[in-house]
Each structure stands twice: as structure tokens, then as C-alpha cells.
PDB file of C-alpha atoms in Angstrom:
ATOM      1  CA  MET A  18    -110.769  19.062 -50.889  1.00  0.00           C
ATOM      2  CA  ASN A  19    -109.830  22.351 -52.499  1.00  0.00           C
ATOM      3  CA  ALA A  20    -106.577  24.201 -51.896  1.00  0.00           C
ATOM      4  CA  ILE A  21    -108.066  26.619 -49.350  1.00  0.00           C
ATOM      5  CA  LEU A  22    -109.375  23.809 -47.184  1.00  0.00           C
ATOM      6  CA  TRP A  23    -106.070  21.934 -47.421  1.00  0.00           C
ATOM      7  CA  ARG A  24    -104.219  25.049 -46.222  1.00  0.00           C
ATOM      8  CA  LEU A  25    -106.585  25.466 -43.286  1.00  0.00           C
ATOM      9  CA  VAL A  26    -106.175  21.793 -42.359  1.00  0.00           C
ATOM     10  CA  GLY A  27    -102.391  22.238 -42.485  1.00  0.00           C
ATOM     11  CA  TRP A  28    -102.646  25.375 -40.349  1.00  0.00           C
ATOM     12  CA  ASP A  29    -104.785  23.561 -37.790  1.00  0.00           C
ATOM     13  CA  VAL A  30    -102.297  20.692 -37.588  1.00  0.00           C
ATOM     14  CA  GLN A  31     -99.426  23.136 -37.011  1.00  0.00           C
ATOM     15  CA  LEU A  32    -101.395  25.081 -34.392  1.00  0.00           C
ATOM     16  CA  GLN A  33    -102.442  21.950 -32.533  1.00  0.00           C
ATOM     17  CA  ALA A  34     -98.864  20.659 -32.523  1.00  0.00           C
ATOM     18  CA  ARG A  35     -97.462  24.016 -31.392  1.00  0.00           C
ATOM     19  CA  GLU A  36     -99.977  24.319 -28.564  1.00  0.00           C
ATOM     20  CA  ASN A  37     -99.266  20.757 -27.386  1.00  0.00           C
ATOM     21  CA  ILE A  38    -102.732  19.438 -28.221  1.00  0.00           C
ATOM     22  CA  TYR A  39    -101.157  16.231 -29.520  1.00  0.00           C
ATOM     23  CA  ALA A  40     -98.939  15.860 -26.463  1.00  0.00           C
ATOM     24  CA  PHE A  41    -101.922  16.301 -24.152  1.00  0.00           C
ATOM     25  CA  THR A  42    -103.924  13.805 -26.210  1.00  0.00           C
ATOM     26  CA  ALA A  43    -101.099  11.290 -25.919  1.00  0.00           C
ATOM     27  CA  MET A  44    -101.016  11.713 -22.140  1.00  0.00           C
ATOM     28  CA  THR A  45    -104.774  11.356 -21.681  1.00  0.00           C
ATOM     29  CA  THR A  46    -104.864   8.380 -24.044  1.00  0.00           C
ATOM     30  CA  LEU A  47    -102.054   6.729 -22.090  1.00  0.00           C
ATOM     31  CA  ALA A  48    -103.935   7.337 -18.831  1.00  0.00           C
ATOM     32  CA  PHE A  49    -107.080   5.763 -20.290  1.00  0.00           C
ATOM     33  CA  ALA A  50    -104.984   2.866 -21.625  1.00  0.00           C
ATOM     34  CA  ILE A  51    -103.543   2.190 -18.167  1.00  0.00           C
ATOM     35  CA  PHE A  52    -107.057   2.227 -16.716  1.00  0.00           C
ATOM     36  CA  LEU A  53    -108.263  -0.219 -19.366  1.00  0.00           C
ATOM     37  CA  SER A  54    -105.309  -2.534 -18.799  1.00  0.00           C
ATOM     38  CA  LEU A  55    -106.287  -2.796 -15.127  1.00  0.00           C
ATOM     39  CA  LEU A  56    -109.824  -3.934 -15.894  1.00  0.00           C
ATOM     40  CA  PRO A  57    -110.619  -7.641 -15.530  1.00  0.00           C
ATOM     41  CA  PRO A  58    -110.854  -9.612 -18.795  1.00  0.00           C
ATOM     42  CA  ASP A  59    -114.597 -10.079 -18.344  1.00  0.00           C
ATOM     43  CA  ALA A  60    -115.345  -6.365 -17.907  1.00  0.00           C
ATOM     44  CA  PRO A  61    -118.543  -5.495 -19.793  1.00  0.00           C
ATOM     45  CA  PRO A  62    -118.311  -3.436 -23.001  1.00  0.00           C
ATOM     46  CA  THR A  63    -120.308  -0.678 -21.298  1.00  0.00           C
ATOM     47  CA  VAL A  64    -117.212   0.228 -19.275  1.00  0.00           C
ATOM     48  CA  PHE A  65    -114.927   0.471 -22.301  1.00  0.00           C
ATOM     49  CA  THR A  66    -117.466   2.434 -24.340  1.00  0.00           C
ATOM     50  CA  LEU A  67    -117.767   4.905 -21.466  1.00  0.00           C
ATOM     51  CA  VAL A  68    -114.051   5.645 -21.859  1.00  0.00           C
ATOM     52  CA  LEU A  69    -114.455   6.227 -25.589  1.00  0.00           C
ATOM     53  CA  PHE A  70    -117.482   8.422 -24.903  1.00  0.00           C
ATOM     54  CA  PHE A  71    -115.229  10.734 -22.913  1.00  0.00           C
ATOM     55  CA  ASP A  72    -112.693  11.041 -25.728  1.00  0.00           C
ATOM     56  CA  PRO A  73    -114.512  12.401 -28.800  1.00  0.00           C
ATOM     57  CA  ALA A  74    -117.605  13.737 -27.065  1.00  0.00           C
ATOM     58  CA  ILE A  75    -115.950  15.579 -24.198  1.00  0.00           C
ATOM     59  CA  VAL A  76    -112.237  15.991 -24.887  1.00  0.00           C
ATOM     60  CA  GLY A  77    -112.797  16.925 -28.546  1.00  0.00           C
ATOM     61  CA  ALA A  78    -115.288  19.630 -27.627  1.00  0.00           C
ATOM     62  CA  SER A  79    -112.887  20.989 -25.003  1.00  0.00           C
ATOM     63  CA  PHE A  80    -110.016  21.074 -27.492  1.00  0.00           C
ATOM     64  CA  VAL A  81    -111.955  22.986 -30.122  1.00  0.00           C
ATOM     65  CA  GLY A  82    -113.086  25.471 -27.479  1.00  0.00           C
ATOM     66  CA  SER A  83    -109.543  26.217 -26.357  1.00  0.00           C
ATOM     67  CA  ILE A  84    -108.324  26.397 -29.961  1.00  0.00           C
ATOM     68  CA  VAL A  85    -110.977  28.929 -31.023  1.00  0.00           C
ATOM     69  CA  LEU A  86    -110.283  31.108 -27.975  1.00  0.00           C
ATOM     70  CA  MET A  87    -106.569  30.943 -28.771  1.00  0.00           C
ATOM     71  CA  GLU A  88    -107.182  31.916 -32.392  1.00  0.00           C
ATOM     72  CA  ARG A  89    -109.248  34.898 -31.307  1.00  0.00           C
ATOM     73  CA  SER A  90    -106.480  36.103 -29.004  1.00  0.00           C
ATOM     74  CA  GLN A  91    -103.993  35.765 -31.868  1.00  0.00           C
ATOM     75  CA  ASN A  92    -106.304  37.606 -34.316  1.00  0.00           C
ATOM     76  CA  THR A  93    -106.512  34.552 -36.552  1.00  0.00           C
ATOM     77  CA  LEU A  94    -110.170  35.243 -37.300  1.00  0.00           C
ATOM     78  CA  SER A  95    -109.241  38.766 -38.386  1.00  0.00           C
ATOM     79  CA  ALA A  96    -106.815  37.318 -40.928  1.00  0.00           C
ATOM     80  CA  LEU A  97    -109.363  34.730 -42.001  1.00  0.00           C
ATOM     81  CA  SER A  98    -112.012  37.387 -42.611  1.00  0.00           C
ATOM     82  CA  VAL A  99    -109.930  39.005 -45.378  1.00  0.00           C
ATOM     83  CA  SER A 100    -108.843  35.710 -46.947  1.00  0.00           C
ATOM     84  CA  PRO A 101    -110.661  33.592 -49.561  1.00  0.00           C
ATOM     85  CA  ALA A 102    -111.510  31.081 -46.822  1.00  0.00           C
ATOM     86  CA  SER A 103    -115.106  30.902 -45.654  1.00  0.00           C
ATOM     87  CA  ALA A 104    -116.664  29.908 -42.358  1.00  0.00           C
ATOM     88  CA  ARG A 105    -117.528  26.592 -43.986  1.00  0.00           C
ATOM     89  CA  HIS A 106    -113.832  25.941 -44.724  1.00  0.00           C
ATOM     90  CA  TYR A 107    -112.886  26.940 -41.180  1.00  0.00           C
ATOM     91  CA  ILE A 108    -115.402  24.568 -39.596  1.00  0.00           C
ATOM     92  CA  ILE A 109    -114.675  21.605 -41.883  1.00  0.00           C
ATOM     93  CA  ALA A 110    -110.935  21.938 -41.182  1.00  0.00           C
ATOM     94  CA  LYS A 111    -111.623  21.737 -37.442  1.00  0.00           C
ATOM     95  CA  ILE A 112    -113.871  18.702 -37.925  1.00  0.00           C
ATOM     96  CA  ILE A 113    -111.254  16.889 -40.032  1.00  0.00           C
ATOM     97  CA  THR A 114    -108.252  17.461 -37.772  1.00  0.00           C
ATOM     98  CA  LEU A 115    -109.934  16.886 -34.411  1.00  0.00           C
ATOM     99  CA  THR A 116    -112.036  13.934 -35.553  1.00  0.00           C
ATOM    100  CA  LEU A 117    -108.930  12.252 -36.979  1.00  0.00           C
ATOM    101  CA  LEU A 118    -107.196  12.903 -33.667  1.00  0.00           C
ATOM    102  CA  ALA A 119    -110.097  11.262 -31.818  1.00  0.00           C
ATOM    103  CA  ILE A 120    -110.032   8.280 -34.175  1.00  0.00           C
ATOM    104  CA  VAL A 121    -106.291   7.686 -33.745  1.00  0.00           C
ATOM    105  CA  GLY A 122    -106.430   7.945 -29.955  1.00  0.00           C
ATOM    106  CA  SER A 123    -109.567   5.853 -29.613  1.00  0.00           C
ATOM    107  CA  LEU A 124    -108.369   3.086 -31.941  1.00  0.00           C
ATOM    108  CA  PHE A 125    -105.247   2.828 -29.811  1.00  0.00           C
ATOM    109  CA  LEU A 126    -107.534   2.244 -26.822  1.00  0.00           C
ATOM    110  CA  VAL A 127    -109.475  -0.340 -28.828  1.00  0.00           C
ATOM    111  CA  ALA A 128    -106.199  -2.160 -29.449  1.00  0.00           C
ATOM    112  CA  VAL A 129    -105.357  -2.049 -25.739  1.00  0.00           C
ATOM    113  CA  ALA A 130    -108.770  -3.355 -24.691  1.00  0.00           C
ATOM    114  CA  TYR A 131    -109.283  -5.991 -27.400  1.00  0.00           C
ATOM    115  CA  TRP A 132    -105.805  -6.979 -28.572  1.00  0.00           C
ATOM    116  CA  VAL A 133    -105.832  -8.121 -31.322  1.00  0.00           C
ATOM    117  CA  PRO A 134    -109.088  -6.407 -32.395  1.00  0.00           C
ATOM    118  CA  PRO A 135    -110.799  -7.958 -35.429  1.00  0.00           C
ATOM    119  CA  ILE A 136    -111.024  -5.885 -38.606  1.00  0.00           C
ATOM    120  CA  ASP A 137    -114.810  -5.594 -38.433  1.00  0.00           C
ATOM    121  CA  MET A 138    -114.559  -4.138 -34.916  1.00  0.00           C
ATOM    122  CA  ILE A 139    -111.972  -1.588 -36.065  1.00  0.00           C
ATOM    123  CA  LEU A 140    -114.257  -0.606 -38.935  1.00  0.00           C
ATOM    124  CA  ARG A 141    -117.275  -0.235 -36.635  1.00  0.00           C
ATOM    125  CA  PHE A 142    -115.352   1.917 -34.191  1.00  0.00           C
ATOM    126  CA  THR A 143    -113.968   4.082 -36.996  1.00  0.00           C
ATOM    127  CA  ILE A 144    -117.482   4.704 -38.306  1.00  0.00           C
ATOM    128  CA  ALA A 145    -118.792   5.442 -34.813  1.00  0.00           C
ATOM    129  CA  LEU A 146    -115.919   7.825 -34.082  1.00  0.00           C
ATOM    130  CA  VAL A 147    -116.512   9.756 -37.301  1.00  0.00           C
ATOM    131  CA  PHE A 148    -120.085  10.426 -36.202  1.00  0.00           C
ATOM    132  CA  THR A 149    -119.412  11.122 -32.522  1.00  0.00           C
ATOM    133  CA  GLY A 150    -116.217  13.071 -33.186  1.00  0.00           C
ATOM    134  CA  ALA A 151    -117.822  15.378 -35.744  1.00  0.00           C
ATOM    135  CA  VAL A 152    -120.831  16.069 -33.518  1.00  0.00           C
ATOM    136  CA  GLY A 153    -118.522  16.710 -30.560  1.00  0.00           C
ATOM    137  CA  VAL A 154    -116.425  19.219 -32.523  1.00  0.00           C
ATOM    138  CA  LEU A 155    -119.502  21.013 -33.859  1.00  0.00           C
ATOM    139  CA  GLY A 156    -120.955  21.184 -30.364  1.00  0.00           C
ATOM    140  CA  GLY A 157    -117.730  22.658 -29.046  1.00  0.00           C
ATOM    141  CA  LEU A 158    -117.656  25.254 -31.825  1.00  0.00           C
ATOM    142  CA  LEU A 159    -121.167  26.391 -30.955  1.00  0.00           C
ATOM    143  CA  ILE A 160    -120.522  26.494 -27.211  1.00  0.00           C
ATOM    144  CA  VAL A 161    -117.376  28.595 -27.596  1.00  0.00           C
ATOM    145  CA  ALA A 162    -118.960  30.915 -30.176  1.00  0.00           C
ATOM    146  CA  GLY A 163    -120.463  33.131 -27.473  1.00  0.00           C
ATOM    147  CA  ALA A 164    -117.664  32.708 -24.928  1.00  0.00           C
ATOM    148  CA  ASN A 165    -115.074  35.418 -24.325  1.00  0.00           C
ATOM    149  CA  SER A 166    -112.735  33.472 -22.028  1.00  0.00           C
ATOM    150  CA  MET A 167    -111.901  29.920 -21.003  1.00  0.00           C
ATOM    151  CA  ASN A 168    -113.829  30.361 -17.750  1.00  0.00           C
ATOM    152  CA  HIS A 169    -116.847  31.538 -19.720  1.00  0.00           C
ATOM    153  CA  PHE A 170    -116.520  28.555 -22.053  1.00  0.00           C
ATOM    154  CA  ILE A 171    -116.333  26.132 -19.114  1.00  0.00           C
ATOM    155  CA  ALA A 172    -119.369  27.756 -17.499  1.00  0.00           C
ATOM    156  CA  ARG A 173    -121.324  27.329 -20.732  1.00  0.00           C
ATOM    157  CA  ALA A 174    -120.111  23.773 -21.291  1.00  0.00           C
ATOM    158  CA  MET A 175    -120.688  22.445 -17.765  1.00  0.00           C
ATOM    159  CA  PRO A 176    -124.515  22.192 -17.814  1.00  0.00           C
ATOM    160  CA  ILE A 177    -124.411  20.695 -21.315  1.00  0.00           C
ATOM    161  CA  THR A 178    -121.865  18.119 -20.146  1.00  0.00           C
ATOM    162  CA  ILE A 179    -124.090  17.137 -17.228  1.00  0.00           C
ATOM    163  CA  ILE A 180    -127.032  16.678 -19.595  1.00  0.00           C
ATOM    164  CA  LEU A 181    -124.897  14.540 -21.929  1.00  0.00           C
ATOM    165  CA  PHE A 182    -123.955  12.311 -18.996  1.00  0.00           C
ATOM    166  CA  LEU A 183    -127.547  11.584 -17.959  1.00  0.00           C
ATOM    167  CA  PRO A 184    -127.949   8.706 -20.482  1.00  0.00           C
ATOM    168  CA  LEU A 185    -125.272   6.828 -18.545  1.00  0.00           C
ATOM    169  CA  LEU A 186    -128.198   5.775 -16.341  1.00  0.00           C
ATOM    170  CA  SER A 187    -129.533   3.840 -19.309  1.00  0.00           C
ATOM    171  CA  HIS A 188    -126.077   2.754 -20.466  1.00  0.00           C
ATOM    172  CA  PHE A 189    -125.453   0.932 -17.186  1.00  0.00           C
ATOM    173  CA  GLY A 190    -128.963  -0.459 -16.846  1.00  0.00           C
ATOM    174  CA  ALA A 191    -130.352   1.837 -14.142  1.00  0.00           C
ATOM    175  CA  VAL A 192    -133.084   2.986 -16.534  1.00  0.00           C
ATOM    176  CA  THR A 193    -134.434   0.468 -19.038  1.00  0.00           C
ATOM    177  CA  GLY A 194    -137.358  -0.243 -21.313  1.00  0.00           C
ATOM    178  CA  VAL A 195    -139.611   2.525 -22.520  1.00  0.00           C
ATOM    179  CA  TRP A 196    -138.301   4.907 -19.862  1.00  0.00           C
ATOM    180  CA  GLN A 197    -134.855   5.112 -21.433  1.00  0.00           C
ATOM    181  CA  TRP A 198    -136.471   6.335 -24.652  1.00  0.00           C
ATOM    182  CA  LEU A 199    -138.852   8.740 -22.929  1.00  0.00           C
ATOM    183  CA  LEU A 200    -136.073  10.254 -20.845  1.00  0.00           C
ATOM    184  CA  PHE A 201    -133.057  10.141 -23.131  1.00  0.00           C
ATOM    185  CA  ALA A 202    -134.063   9.673 -26.781  1.00  0.00           C
ATOM    186  CA  ILE A 203    -133.658  13.388 -27.493  1.00  0.00           C
ATOM    187  CA  ASN A 204    -130.265  13.492 -25.750  1.00  0.00           C
ATOM    188  CA  PRO A 205    -127.250  13.251 -28.113  1.00  0.00           C
ATOM    189  CA  GLY A 206    -125.303  11.484 -25.380  1.00  0.00           C
ATOM    190  CA  HIS A 207    -127.730   8.562 -25.595  1.00  0.00           C
ATOM    191  CA  ALA A 208    -127.198   8.221 -29.350  1.00  0.00           C
ATOM    192  CA  MET A 209    -123.413   8.405 -28.927  1.00  0.00           C
ATOM    193  CA  LEU A 210    -123.404   5.719 -26.246  1.00  0.00           C
ATOM    194  CA  ARG A 211    -125.670   3.446 -28.301  1.00  0.00           C
ATOM    195  CA  MET A 212    -123.353   3.811 -31.283  1.00  0.00           C
ATOM    196  CA  MET A 213    -120.245   3.113 -29.208  1.00  0.00           C
ATOM    197  CA  LEU A 214    -121.883   0.041 -27.702  1.00  0.00           C
ATOM    198  CA  TRP A 215    -122.785  -1.172 -31.199  1.00  0.00           C
ATOM    199  CA  ALA A 216    -119.156  -0.763 -32.233  1.00  0.00           C
ATOM    200  CA  ALA A 217    -117.931  -2.774 -29.254  1.00  0.00           C
ATOM    201  CA  ASP A 218    -120.582  -5.492 -29.349  1.00  0.00           C
ATOM    202  CA  PRO A 219    -123.344  -5.458 -31.994  1.00  0.00           C
ATOM    203  CA  THR A 220    -125.272  -8.098 -30.040  1.00  0.00           C
ATOM    204  CA  ALA A 221    -125.606  -5.699 -27.084  1.00  0.00           C
ATOM    205  CA  VAL A 222    -127.957  -3.388 -28.992  1.00  0.00           C
ATOM    206  CA  THR A 223    -131.115  -3.836 -31.011  1.00  0.00           C
ATOM    207  CA  LEU A 224    -131.715  -2.891 -34.626  1.00  0.00           C
ATOM    208  CA  ALA A 225    -133.850  -0.006 -33.357  1.00  0.00           C
ATOM    209  CA  ASP A 226    -130.881   1.238 -31.303  1.00  0.00           C
ATOM    210  CA  ILE A 227    -128.613   1.159 -34.348  1.00  0.00           C
ATOM    211  CA  VAL A 228    -131.062   2.933 -36.656  1.00  0.00           C
ATOM    212  CA  TYR A 229    -131.809   5.524 -33.975  1.00  0.00           C
ATOM    213  CA  ALA A 230    -128.135   6.240 -33.251  1.00  0.00           C
ATOM    214  CA  PHE A 231    -127.096   6.644 -36.888  1.00  0.00           C
ATOM    215  CA  ALA A 232    -130.169   8.664 -37.853  1.00  0.00           C
ATOM    216  CA  TYR A 233    -129.943  10.906 -34.793  1.00  0.00           C
ATOM    217  CA  LEU A 234    -126.245  11.722 -35.171  1.00  0.00           C
ATOM    218  CA  ALA A 235    -126.506  12.182 -38.946  1.00  0.00           C
ATOM    219  CA  VAL A 236    -129.369  14.661 -38.599  1.00  0.00           C
ATOM    220  CA  ALA A 237    -127.731  16.342 -35.602  1.00  0.00           C
ATOM    221  CA  GLY A 238    -124.467  16.679 -37.519  1.00  0.00           C
ATOM    222  CA  VAL A 239    -126.166  18.373 -40.480  1.00  0.00           C
ATOM    223  CA  LEU A 240    -128.177  20.736 -38.269  1.00  0.00           C
ATOM    224  CA  LEU A 241    -125.211  21.634 -36.065  1.00  0.00           C
ATOM    225  CA  PHE A 242    -123.022  22.211 -39.121  1.00  0.00           C
ATOM    226  CA  ARG A 243    -125.543  24.593 -40.688  1.00  0.00           C
ATOM    227  CA  TRP A 244    -125.939  26.373 -37.363  1.00  0.00           C
ATOM    228  CA  ALA A 245    -122.169  26.688 -36.902  1.00  0.00           C
ATOM    229  CA  VAL A 246    -121.705  28.015 -40.449  1.00  0.00           C
ATOM    230  CA  GLY A 247    -124.282  30.713 -39.753  1.00  0.00           C
ATOM    231  CA  VAL A 248    -122.732  31.652 -36.419  1.00  0.00           C
ATOM    232  CA  TYR A 249    -119.150  31.835 -37.680  1.00  0.00           C
ATOM    233  CA  SER A 250    -120.131  33.573 -40.919  1.00  0.00           C
ATOM    234  CA  SER A 251    -121.654  36.314 -38.771  1.00  0.00           C
ATOM    235  CA  GLU A 252    -118.547  36.449 -36.586  1.00  0.00           C
ATOM    236  CA  LEU A 253    -116.243  36.746 -39.599  1.00  0.00           C
ATOM    237  CA  SER A 254    -118.463  39.492 -41.003  1.00  0.00           C
ATOM    238  CA  ARG A 255    -118.249  41.447 -37.735  1.00  0.00           C
ATOM    239  CA  VAL A 256    -114.460  41.029 -37.648  1.00  0.00           C
ATOM    240  CA  GLU A 257    -114.177  42.267 -41.230  1.00  0.00           C
ATOM    241  CA  GLU A 258    -116.201  45.372 -40.400  1.00  0.00           C
TER     242      GLU A 258
END
């Protein structure tokens, strides 16, 4: 990473610490950990992966939304528009800091649920969280781009959240076979859940599930990143004017 990106990453870490993002993450992670500790030993991996689905996919998107709104109120984007930093730097810094936060919190939950988790499981979850965390952050950046308040952001995010939750019908076996693909294949929530389930138990998914999940989230990540760069480049240009 170049010096500009390193500075933005450092700024994001300071901002997130100052605004108690880390403290809130610790509290929510502890709450999830208590819930997991109360589950019976034979609880299916679908239950645990649901918890991890909430963390990077939902909480991460919410965090980035609140952070961007906060930065606007503090005129951070105005300062950024006259600096050497680009929209690309700004977005990558958010992806790095919030995805790492999701990985740390989620791996703690993995340790709680599967103590002591084998190395290959930790590696699978880390890979899955990189994909799901990055897509979650990018989604949050795009949702908040047109929002002018937290209420507006929540109103924009709510229908998207409901859509992302629909694949839970397939995740818990209510919809199976060809119908799960016809109904949910285009839904990023389905790909995230398939990837999380692969991380928890590779035998619970097929090779087609694995290829689909990785390909979908990789393509979605690239497309969302390009979209976000365009959106925030335009916003920085307007601020500069």
C-alpha cells in the first residue's frame, strides 16, 4: 500500500476508535458469543453461520453507513477533495479496516463455537469473511451515498436487508432443489450463506455451491467497487467545486 492509503487506514482506525465502533463491536460480539454458548453441542452449522451472516453482511454495512454520514457532518470529504487521496483510496481504506474488524470479531465467535477450531476451519472462515466483509462494506457505501441522514440511510437499507434475508428459506431447508437456485441465485445473501456454510462444514455444500459462491462474490465485489469509485469520485468532485 502507498503512503496515502496507509494514512487513510490510520485515520479510519482513529475515527472508529473515537466513535466507539470497536466498543460496540465488542459488545455485539460478546452478545453473539453468549448466544452461541447456550446452543446445544449438536446444533447444526446453519445456526452458527446465520450469526456470522449478521456480522459482516449487516453490521459492517451499518457501520460504514454511520461512518460516512459522520464524516460528511465533520466535513471530512471536503478535506479529502483537496488532498492527494482519491475515491479509490477512500473506499479501499474502509474495506480494509471494517473487513479486518469483521474477521477479528467473527473468528472470536468461531473459537467460542468450535473450541479449539482446527487450522483449516480458521483459514476457510478467514477467506469467507474477506469476501463477505468486503461486499458488505461496498454495499453499505453505495446505500449511504444517496442518504442525507441516518433515518434516510435506514429507510434505504431496510428493503435491501429484507431481500438479503430471503435466502434463509433455503439455508434452513424450507426451499430446496432447483427452486433455491431459481429464487435466490441472483441474491448476494444466498452466496454469502453458501460460503459461510462451506467454511463451517465443507461437506454441507456441493462443489457447485462453492464455485457459485466464490464466483458470485468475486464478480459482485469488482462491480460494486467500480460502482462505488464512480459514485464517490463524483461526490468528491462536487465537494471540491
